[in-house]
Amino acid sequence: MPNTKIDRSLIRTNCRVISSPLEPIYANLASVDPQSPIVVENLGAAYCKLGQRFNINTGAQNIENNSYLVVQITIPANWGKTLYFDKIQAGTSGTSVVDIIAASATTTDVITPVNTNLGSANTTLLTAGYAVTDTNPATNNPLLTFILVNGTYESNFEGEIIIPSTTAVQNYIIRVSNTGTENATCMATFSWWEV
């Protein structure tokens, strides 16, 4: 190997190489040097380790045609935290449309959010629930819509939808609409972290 002289005046120390949950690096990094690889951790996994990632799941529900499976999260006023969407998963045995909508409150059965760090005692102040209904729970424009035909779908947001705390109660729903001509078995799961 040739003797290479490095101009050390061009090298600057970067004291902030490591990402933290309060100041995350929103980038995928790669290294072409096998001697010094760069490892980047998924943000959801990082917040899970901190006990700040939560999950709700409806389980399988029978939905009549032209009816809805509604998952609602309610964020209390002056919560003081910010919610970051991690994942939404949905499944159907028929044809469904899945929406995320900012909406008014609807009546639901309670789902207790689960901390995905099973060793953490942290809980969330968010409340959640689900309902099966033949009444459309929201007519607002959706933040996101996707079509699902006899299968499952997963949308990984990894913090790309952010809901800050406000002085008012906020309600968001995930609406799974059975648009088929027959009954369908549907489910929905929502994961988030909060800081």
PDB file of C-alpha atoms in Angstrom, residues 70-72 74 103-109 129-131 133 135-138 171-173:
ATOM      1  CA  VAL A  70     -63.756   2.325  13.756  1.00  0.00           C
ATOM      2  CA  VAL A  71     -60.635   2.687  15.895  1.00  0.00           C
ATOM      3  CA  GLN A  72     -60.480   5.920  17.860  1.00  0.00           C
ATOM      4  CA  THR A  74     -58.393  10.498  22.040  1.00  0.00           C
ATOM      5  CA  ALA A 103     -62.908  13.517  13.689  1.00  0.00           C
ATOM      6  CA  SER A 104     -65.307  14.202  16.500  1.00  0.00           C
ATOM      7  CA  ALA A 105     -65.652  11.628  19.256  1.00  0.00           C
ATOM      8  CA  THR A 106     -67.648   8.489  18.622  1.00  0.00           C
ATOM      9  CA  THR A 107     -68.893   5.868  21.074  1.00  0.00           C
ATOM     10  CA  THR A 108     -66.506   2.951  21.301  1.00  0.00           C
ATOM     11  CA  ASP A 109     -65.591  -0.039  23.437  1.00  0.00           C
ATOM     12  CA  GLY A 129     -61.503   2.321  21.632  1.00  0.00           C
ATOM     13  CA  TYR A 130     -63.172   0.590  18.723  1.00  0.00           C
ATOM     14  CA  ALA A 131     -66.689   0.114  17.412  1.00  0.00           C
ATOM     15  CA  THR A 133     -71.205   0.414  13.196  1.00  0.00           C
ATOM     16  CA  THR A 135     -73.194   4.683  10.574  1.00  0.00           C
ATOM     17  CA  ASN A 136     -70.307   6.549   8.965  1.00  0.00           C
ATOM     18  CA  PRO A 137     -68.408   8.035  11.931  1.00  0.00           C
ATOM     19  CA  ALA A 138     -66.756  10.866   9.984  1.00  0.00           C
ATOM     20  CA  ASN A 171     -59.866  12.686  18.303  1.00  0.00           C
ATOM     21  CA  TYR A 172     -58.483  10.673  15.414  1.00  0.00           C
ATOM     22  CA  ILE A 173     -60.036   7.592  13.898  1.00  0.00           C
TER      23      ILE A 173
END
